[in-house]
Structures are given as C-alpha cells and as structure tokens.
mmCIF file of C-alpha atoms in Angstrom:
data_model
loop_
_atom_site.group_PDB
_atom_site.id
_atom_site.type_symbol
_atom_site.label_atom_id
_atom_site.label_comp_id
_atom_site.label_asym_id
_atom_site.label_seq_id
_atom_site.Cartn_x
_atom_site.Cartn_y
_atom_site.Cartn_z
ATOM 1 C CA MET Y 18 41.530 25.005 70.617
ATOM 2 C CA LYS Y 19 39.203 22.684 69.277
ATOM 3 C CA ASN Y 20 36.509 20.957 70.438
ATOM 4 C CA ILE Y 21 36.516 16.739 70.100
ATOM 5 C CA LEU Y 22 34.182 14.812 69.920
ATOM 6 C CA ILE Y 23 35.132 12.093 70.857
ATOM 7 C CA PHE Y 24 33.771 8.304 69.990
ATOM 8 C CA ASN Y 25 35.740 5.452 72.815
ATOM 9 C CA ASP Y 26 35.337 3.197 75.120
ATOM 10 C CA ILE Y 27 36.433 3.626 78.774
ATOM 11 C CA SER Y 28 38.840 0.066 79.865
ATOM 12 C CA GLY Y 29 39.474 -0.207 83.837
ATOM 13 C CA LEU Y 30 42.747 -1.953 82.606
ATOM 14 C CA GLY Y 31 45.058 -1.003 79.961
ATOM 15 C CA ASN Y 32 45.817 2.354 79.071
ATOM 16 C CA CYS Y 33 43.953 2.786 76.432
ATOM 17 C CA SER Y 34 41.090 4.433 74.784
ATOM 18 C CA LEU Y 35 39.468 6.725 76.411
ATOM 19 C CA SER Y 36 42.836 6.485 78.516
ATOM 20 C CA ALA Y 37 45.029 8.238 75.668
ATOM 21 C CA ASN Y 38 42.800 10.186 74.431
ATOM 22 C CA LEU Y 39 41.934 12.970 77.139
ATOM 23 C CA PRO Y 40 44.947 13.436 78.148
ATOM 24 C CA ILE Y 41 46.867 14.244 75.009
ATOM 25 C CA PHE Y 42 43.829 15.712 73.354
ATOM 26 C CA THR Y 43 44.066 18.270 75.960
ATOM 27 C CA HIS Y 44 47.386 19.061 76.362
ATOM 28 C CA LEU Y 45 47.994 20.399 72.867
ATOM 29 C CA GLY Y 46 45.747 21.877 73.720
ATOM 30 C CA HIS Y 47 42.094 20.980 72.925
ATOM 31 C CA TYR Y 48 38.453 21.176 74.119
ATOM 32 C CA CYS Y 49 37.298 17.113 74.175
ATOM 33 C CA MET Y 50 33.697 15.744 74.889
ATOM 34 C CA PRO Y 51 33.065 12.105 75.094
ATOM 35 C CA VAL Y 52 31.269 9.164 73.972
ATOM 36 C CA VAL Y 53 31.868 6.498 76.075
ATOM 37 C CA THR Y 54 30.364 3.104 73.568
ATOM 38 C CA ALA Y 55 31.444 0.780 76.015
ATOM 39 C CA CYS Y 56 33.161 0.490 79.679
ATOM 40 C CA TYR Y 57 35.323 -2.523 79.554
ATOM 41 C CA SER Y 58 36.562 -4.689 83.256
ATOM 42 C CA SER Y 59 39.730 -4.388 80.653
ATOM 43 C CA GLN Y 60 40.625 -4.685 77.951
ATOM 44 C CA THR Y 61 40.540 -7.302 75.020
ATOM 45 C CA GLY Y 62 42.827 -8.533 75.410
ATOM 46 C CA PHE Y 63 42.468 -10.030 78.776
ATOM 47 C CA SER Y 64 40.567 -13.549 78.863
ATOM 48 C CA ASN Y 65 38.142 -12.068 81.711
ATOM 49 C CA PHE Y 66 37.373 -9.010 80.442
ATOM 50 C CA ALA Y 67 33.287 -7.886 81.213
ATOM 51 C CA VAL Y 68 31.425 -5.834 79.370
ATOM 52 C CA MET Y 69 29.110 -2.680 79.600
ATOM 53 C CA PRO Y 70 27.187 -1.558 76.217
ATOM 54 C CA ASN Y 71 26.188 2.033 76.386
ATOM 55 C CA PRO Y 72 22.870 2.276 74.176
ATOM 56 C CA ASP Y 73 21.877 6.031 73.996
ATOM 57 C CA THR Y 74 25.478 6.417 72.325
ATOM 58 C CA VAL Y 75 23.935 8.945 69.831
ATOM 59 C CA ASP Y 76 21.321 10.590 72.041
ATOM 60 C CA PHE Y 77 25.164 11.077 73.959
ATOM 61 C CA ALA Y 78 26.605 12.437 71.286
ATOM 62 C CA ARG Y 79 23.329 15.275 69.611
ATOM 63 C CA ARG Y 80 23.270 15.728 73.798
ATOM 64 C CA ILE Y 81 26.614 16.993 73.654
ATOM 65 C CA ALA Y 82 26.758 18.232 70.410
ATOM 66 C CA ALA Y 83 23.117 20.752 70.918
ATOM 67 C CA ASN Y 84 25.552 22.851 73.997
ATOM 68 C CA ALA Y 85 29.170 22.993 71.437
ATOM 69 C CA VAL Y 86 29.517 21.718 67.433
ATOM 70 C CA PRO Y 87 32.184 20.071 67.413
ATOM 71 C CA SER Y 88 35.464 21.336 65.647
ATOM 72 C CA ALA Y 89 36.563 17.439 65.403
ATOM 73 C CA PHE Y 90 35.169 13.767 65.422
ATOM 74 C CA TYR Y 91 37.298 11.117 66.702
ATOM 75 C CA VAL Y 92 35.798 8.048 65.841
ATOM 76 C CA GLY Y 93 38.089 5.281 68.111
ATOM 77 C CA PHE Y 94 36.358 1.481 69.611
ATOM 78 C CA CYS Y 95 32.409 1.381 68.871
ATOM 79 C CA ASN Y 96 31.851 -2.213 70.607
ATOM 80 C CA ASP Y 97 29.247 -3.768 68.031
ATOM 81 C CA THR Y 98 27.518 -2.538 64.971
ATOM 82 C CA THR Y 99 24.451 -0.756 66.021
ATOM 83 C CA THR Y 100 26.800 1.836 68.471
ATOM 84 C CA LEU Y 101 28.979 1.893 64.775
ATOM 85 C CA ASN Y 102 26.489 2.485 62.871
ATOM 86 C CA GLY Y 103 24.881 5.138 65.554
ATOM 87 C CA VAL Y 104 28.590 7.061 65.109
ATOM 88 C CA LYS Y 105 27.396 7.257 61.542
ATOM 89 C CA THR Y 106 24.833 8.416 62.058
ATOM 90 C CA VAL Y 107 25.599 11.517 64.074
ATOM 91 C CA VAL Y 108 28.119 12.083 61.782
ATOM 92 C CA ASP Y 109 25.951 12.858 58.907
ATOM 93 C CA ASP Y 110 24.035 15.433 61.249
ATOM 94 C CA VAL Y 111 26.613 17.009 61.414
ATOM 95 C CA LEU Y 112 29.686 16.731 59.162
ATOM 96 C CA ASN Y 113 28.320 19.384 56.531
ATOM 97 C CA LYS Y 114 29.613 22.352 58.890
ATOM 98 C CA GLY Y 115 32.600 21.846 57.769
ATOM 99 C CA CYS Y 116 33.742 19.564 60.648
ATOM 100 C CA TYR Y 117 37.148 17.245 60.207
ATOM 101 C CA LEU Y 118 36.360 13.469 60.647
ATOM 102 C CA PHE Y 119 39.180 11.371 62.086
ATOM 103 C CA VAL Y 120 39.045 8.193 62.525
ATOM 104 C CA ASP Y 121 40.841 4.995 64.258
ATOM 105 C CA PRO Y 122 39.369 1.884 62.292
ATOM 106 C CA ILE Y 123 40.225 -0.394 65.842
ATOM 107 C CA MET Y 124 39.073 -3.553 64.085
ATOM 108 C CA GLY Y 125 42.486 -6.638 64.627
ATOM 109 C CA ASP Y 126 45.285 -7.055 65.355
ATOM 110 C CA ASN Y 127 47.870 -9.394 63.829
ATOM 111 C CA GLY Y 128 45.450 -10.776 60.881
ATOM 112 C CA LYS Y 129 42.577 -11.313 62.686
ATOM 113 C CA LEU Y 130 39.782 -9.658 63.673
ATOM 114 C CA TYR Y 131 39.418 -8.767 68.238
ATOM 115 C CA PRO Y 132 36.280 -11.302 69.294
ATOM 116 C CA VAL Y 133 33.594 -8.273 69.461
ATOM 117 C CA PHE Y 134 33.700 -8.285 66.030
ATOM 118 C CA ASP Y 135 32.768 -9.981 63.346
ATOM 119 C CA ASP Y 136 32.426 -9.521 59.605
ATOM 120 C CA ALA Y 137 29.129 -7.301 59.652
ATOM 121 C CA TYR Y 138 31.143 -5.689 61.249
ATOM 122 C CA VAL Y 139 34.281 -4.444 59.121
ATOM 123 C CA SER Y 140 31.458 -3.813 56.219
ATOM 124 C CA ALA Y 141 30.208 -1.385 58.594
ATOM 125 C CA MET Y 142 33.400 0.233 59.222
ATOM 126 C CA LYS Y 143 34.343 0.815 55.422
ATOM 127 C CA SER Y 144 31.063 2.425 55.516
ATOM 128 C CA LEU Y 145 32.316 4.770 57.632
ATOM 129 C CA VAL Y 146 35.432 5.416 56.436
ATOM 130 C CA THR Y 147 34.590 7.015 53.243
ATOM 131 C CA ARG Y 148 33.704 10.240 54.469
ATOM 132 C CA ALA Y 149 36.891 10.580 56.641
ATOM 133 C CA ASP Y 150 39.467 12.993 56.082
ATOM 134 C CA CYS Y 151 41.812 11.146 58.131
ATOM 135 C CA ILE Y 152 42.171 7.262 58.882
ATOM 136 C CA SER Y 153 45.123 4.565 60.456
ATOM 137 C CA PRO Y 154 44.333 1.712 60.730
ATOM 138 C CA ASN Y 155 47.230 -1.198 61.592
ATOM 139 C CA LEU Y 156 48.096 -3.428 58.705
ATOM 140 C CA THR Y 157 45.748 -5.568 59.192
ATOM 141 C CA GLU Y 158 43.533 -3.093 59.637
ATOM 142 C CA ALA Y 159 44.095 -1.557 55.818
ATOM 143 C CA CYS Y 160 44.674 -5.633 54.955
ATOM 144 C CA LEU Y 161 40.229 -5.842 56.220
ATOM 145 C CA LEU Y 162 39.414 -2.735 54.818
ATOM 146 C CA CYS Y 163 41.016 -3.075 50.964
ATOM 147 C CA ASN Y 164 41.081 -7.050 51.134
ATOM 148 C CA VAL Y 165 44.558 -7.036 51.080
ATOM 149 C CA ASP Y 166 46.045 -10.378 52.159
ATOM 150 C CA TYR Y 167 47.497 -10.169 55.295
ATOM 151 C CA ASP Y 168 48.783 -13.126 55.724
ATOM 152 C CA GLU Y 169 50.323 -13.805 51.889
ATOM 153 C CA LEU Y 170 52.324 -10.254 52.538
ATOM 154 C CA THR Y 171 53.187 -10.461 56.212
ATOM 155 C CA LYS Y 172 55.214 -14.013 54.659
ATOM 156 C CA HIS Y 173 57.317 -11.361 53.282
ATOM 157 C CA LYS Y 174 58.360 -9.381 56.460
ATOM 158 C CA SER Y 175 62.381 -10.877 56.741
ATOM 159 C CA ASP Y 176 62.705 -9.424 53.010
ATOM 160 C CA SER Y 177 64.759 -6.506 52.794
ATOM 161 C CA ASP Y 178 62.404 -4.751 50.407
ATOM 162 C CA TYR Y 179 58.966 -5.143 52.882
ATOM 163 C CA ILE Y 180 59.079 -2.561 52.476
ATOM 164 C CA HIS Y 181 58.862 -1.180 48.925
ATOM 165 C CA ARG Y 182 56.209 -3.800 49.081
ATOM 166 C CA CYS Y 183 53.950 -3.239 50.649
ATOM 167 C CA GLN Y 184 54.208 0.058 49.130
ATOM 168 C CA LYS Y 185 53.079 -0.788 46.246
ATOM 169 C CA VAL Y 186 50.139 -3.385 47.941
ATOM 170 C CA PHE Y 187 48.615 -0.036 49.028
ATOM 171 C CA SER Y 188 49.315 2.425 46.457
ATOM 172 C CA LYS Y 189 45.849 2.851 45.636
ATOM 173 C CA PHE Y 190 44.544 2.386 49.186
ATOM 174 C CA LEU Y 191 43.428 5.819 49.035
ATOM 175 C CA THR Y 192 41.644 4.979 45.565
ATOM 176 C CA VAL Y 193 39.536 2.105 46.720
ATOM 177 C CA VAL Y 194 38.856 2.979 50.299
ATOM 178 C CA LYS Y 195 37.291 6.472 48.904
ATOM 179 C CA THR Y 196 39.565 8.261 52.574
ATOM 180 C CA LYS Y 197 40.639 11.255 52.020
ATOM 181 C CA SER Y 198 43.817 9.968 53.741
ATOM 182 C CA ALA Y 199 45.581 7.573 55.597
ATOM 183 C CA VAL Y 200 48.440 6.040 57.756
ATOM 184 C CA ILE Y 201 48.754 3.011 58.103
ATOM 185 C CA THR Y 202 50.385 1.919 60.886
ATOM 186 C CA GLY Y 203 53.010 -0.683 62.979
ATOM 187 C CA VAL Y 204 54.471 -2.387 59.368
ATOM 188 C CA ASN Y 205 56.936 -5.069 61.560
ATOM 189 C CA GLN Y 206 60.374 -4.714 60.600
ATOM 190 C CA GLY Y 207 62.487 -6.617 63.137
ATOM 191 C CA ASP Y 208 64.123 -3.920 65.492
ATOM 192 C CA LYS Y 209 62.115 -1.510 63.349
ATOM 193 C CA ILE Y 210 58.819 -0.146 62.945
ATOM 194 C CA SER Y 211 56.919 1.964 59.863
ATOM 195 C CA ASN Y 212 54.330 4.147 59.057
ATOM 196 C CA LEU Y 213 53.002 4.745 55.891
ATOM 197 C CA VAL Y 214 51.716 7.643 54.653
ATOM 198 C CA LEU Y 215 49.761 8.061 52.435
ATOM 199 C CA GLN Y 216 47.783 11.329 50.536
ATOM 200 C CA ASN Y 217 47.171 12.059 47.207
ATOM 201 C CA ASP Y 218 50.328 12.919 46.346
ATOM 202 C CA GLY Y 219 51.783 9.966 46.815
ATOM 203 C CA ILE Y 220 53.490 7.384 49.629
ATOM 204 C CA GLU Y 221 55.705 8.349 51.929
ATOM 205 C CA VAL Y 222 57.157 6.255 54.719
ATOM 206 C CA VAL Y 223 57.926 7.156 59.063
ATOM 207 C CA THR Y 224 60.148 4.757 60.378
ATOM 208 C CA THR Y 225 61.007 4.762 64.021
ATOM 209 C CA ASN Y 226 62.447 1.998 66.963
ATOM 210 C CA ARG Y 227 60.404 -1.071 67.706
ATOM 211 C CA VAL Y 228 60.680 -2.628 71.585
ATOM 212 C CA ASP Y 229 60.366 -6.429 71.754
ATOM 213 C CA ILE Y 230 57.324 -5.435 73.497
ATOM 214 C CA ASP Y 231 54.305 -5.149 71.508
ATOM 215 C CA PHE Y 232 51.696 -2.942 74.247
ATOM 216 C CA SER Y 233 48.348 -2.999 73.840
ATOM 217 C CA GLY Y 234 47.220 0.438 73.447
ATOM 218 C CA THR Y 235 49.642 2.023 70.741
ATOM 219 C CA GLY Y 236 48.082 2.471 68.574
ATOM 220 C CA ASP Y 237 45.460 4.044 70.472
ATOM 221 C CA ILE Y 238 47.969 7.344 71.957
ATOM 222 C CA PHE Y 239 50.133 7.363 67.988
ATOM 223 C CA SER Y 240 46.480 7.493 67.012
ATOM 224 C CA SER Y 241 45.402 10.682 69.200
ATOM 225 C CA VAL Y 242 49.413 12.421 69.187
ATOM 226 C CA LEU Y 243 48.148 12.757 65.227
ATOM 227 C CA LEU Y 244 45.292 13.827 65.359
ATOM 228 C CA GLY Y 245 45.389 16.833 67.871
ATOM 229 C CA GLU Y 246 48.604 17.149 66.036
ATOM 230 C CA LEU Y 247 46.459 17.734 62.491
ATOM 231 C CA ILE Y 248 43.693 19.958 64.052
ATOM 232 C CA ASN Y 249 46.649 22.213 65.652
ATOM 233 C CA GLY Y 250 47.807 22.398 62.065
ATOM 234 C CA LYS Y 251 50.502 19.555 61.376
ATOM 235 C CA THR Y 252 50.964 18.945 58.374
ATOM 236 C CA LEU Y 253 50.418 14.254 58.462
ATOM 237 C CA PHE Y 254 53.818 13.668 57.382
ATOM 238 C CA CYS Y 255 55.176 15.821 60.283
ATOM 239 C CA ALA Y 256 51.549 15.086 62.796
ATOM 240 C CA THR Y 257 52.753 11.363 61.546
ATOM 241 C CA GLU Y 258 56.822 12.245 62.748
ATOM 242 C CA ILE Y 259 55.615 13.335 66.001
ATOM 243 C CA ALA Y 260 53.845 10.504 66.593
ATOM 244 C CA ALA Y 261 55.472 7.761 65.910
ATOM 245 C CA ASP Y 262 58.683 9.487 67.808
ATOM 246 C CA PHE Y 263 56.566 9.286 71.255
ATOM 247 C CA VAL Y 264 55.136 5.858 70.908
ATOM 248 C CA SER Y 265 58.355 4.942 70.550
ATOM 249 C CA ARG Y 266 59.537 6.940 74.056
ATOM 250 C CA SER Y 267 56.467 5.260 75.577
ATOM 251 C CA ALA Y 268 56.934 2.347 75.047
ATOM 252 C CA GLN Y 269 61.049 1.987 75.463
ATOM 253 C CA ALA Y 270 60.092 4.521 78.750
ATOM 254 C CA THR Y 271 57.845 1.782 80.092
ATOM 255 C CA MET Y 272 59.137 -0.626 82.412
ATOM 256 C CA ARG Y 273 55.886 -3.888 82.681
ATOM 257 C CA THR Y 274 56.313 -6.734 80.774
ATOM 258 C CA ASP Y 275 53.074 -7.965 80.233
ATOM 259 C CA ARG Y 276 51.965 -6.089 77.064
ATOM 260 C CA ARG Y 277 48.355 -6.195 78.087
ATOM 261 C CA PHE Y 278 48.519 -2.567 80.362
ATOM 262 C CA GLY Y 279 49.871 -0.547 77.872
ATOM 263 C CA VAL Y 280 52.682 1.811 78.392
ATOM 264 C CA ASP Y 281 52.537 4.782 80.862
ATOM 265 C CA PHE Y 282 52.989 7.439 78.252
ATOM 266 C CA CYS Y 283 51.368 9.996 81.049
ATOM 267 C CA LYS Y 284 55.047 10.741 81.730
ATOM 268 C CA LEU Y 285 56.577 12.069 78.783
ATOM 269 C CA LEU Y 286 53.466 14.349 77.558
ATOM 270 C CA ASN Y 287 55.924 17.178 78.457
ATOM 271 C CA THR Y 288 57.634 16.475 75.963
ATOM 272 C CA LEU Y 289 55.349 16.863 73.178
#
C-alpha cells in the first residue's frame, strides 16, 4: 500500500476529478490523502457552474504530510495559478525524500484552454512538470507544454500517417518539457483513439476502440489507473494499456448520452 497525496477538485456533477481518484486508487490498494483544491457545483463543461476555492491548500497538505509521509503525489485540477504555485511549494517540501511525482497537467481540450485558466497558469504548469516522474497530458495540453500548433497538427487527423506524424512532432517532448516520462492521451483517429508512451528509449503507441461520445472525466480515470498501476510496479507501457482499456470499456458501458455527466466506471472496478 502506498500513501498518495492527491491535489484535485471535487465536482457535484461530472463523475470526475476526486470522484474518480478515490475509488480507483483505493481499489488498487492505496491509501488516499486528498487535498481539495476547489469545490465546483459541476465540472466546467456546464455553463452555470459555481466554484468555492480552497485558499488553505498548502496548509491542509502540510498538516496531512506531517502525519503520514506520502509515497506519491498526484497533481490534478488546480483552479488557479496561486493554487498551482502552492502545490509546487508542497511538492518541494518532500520531493527529495523519494516521493514519486505524477502530474496530470489539466489545462484544456480540443485546442483550447478551459475557461478558468490563462497563460500564467500554463507557465506555472510548465515549471511544475519539470519536477515530475510522469505526466499525462491530453493532446491539447501536450501542445501547450511544448509550444506545438494544435490546429496545424490536427488538420492532418484524417491522414493515414497521422499517428506517425504525432510521433515525429513529439519525438523531443521529454527533452523540451524536461520531464522524465509521459503519456500523451486522446490522439483521435476516428473509431480508434491512441496514447503515446514516451520514455528515454523512444515512443510506443497504445490504441483502443473509441466511442462516439467524448465523455467528461475520462482523463481523470485514465491518470488514476495509470499512477495506481505504476506504483504497484507495472511498467509505463503496461500501465498505459490497462488504463486505456479500462477507460474504453467504461465508456462503452455508459448508457447516458450527455457527455457532461461522465462515465459509469465504478461498476467495472472489479475488472482492474
């Protein structure tokens, strides 16, 4: 069992963020130590969401870590630059004690930042990921981190060599971003969706079937399974295969058609 100090928000609607982290990490055998970065009435895909930020994120985290030293950090949705910089401060407190740092650099999707973020947040995230053992950006976030033109890249997504184009574009990603390893998620290829597994020895691709609806929260589910399996001793490629397969099957098992409410992953936890 590993102690995971989790920085993420909680949303009343969306079945995402901490609602994904806690059951998945627990099922995989880990002890969860959540620090709520903010409370949202619903995830930001709903137009009328309200937010209650936590200005005491740093104090909460330090009080938790004083009683139980974390084996791993999971950094997810931080609602503003001040919160993210506070998380960096906490990370620096104990990172030299051998703690594993995993960052899901949640910033945007479909080529755009989420409405709560700005360029200052992107800059702060670029600083944090240089400390990370592994990060899991989606394609939009990967482009933001290494200054790739998302629109220029994705205009080729119908081409037969699109995945090879992505591999070439991100071949120097680890060097540019200065992180140890990464999984770039959500490379859309029509009825398939791919993930690029980046390590020092090159890039591998994990591909699964894609459902027609781009559900909210799939990134949180993916990153939770990925980290949970990594600290259970799986290789990055194997953990990516497990995470991608679980997300795909969870999406296929979800009956609703409104993407904003997320996927029904809990009923498949016993298959992990």
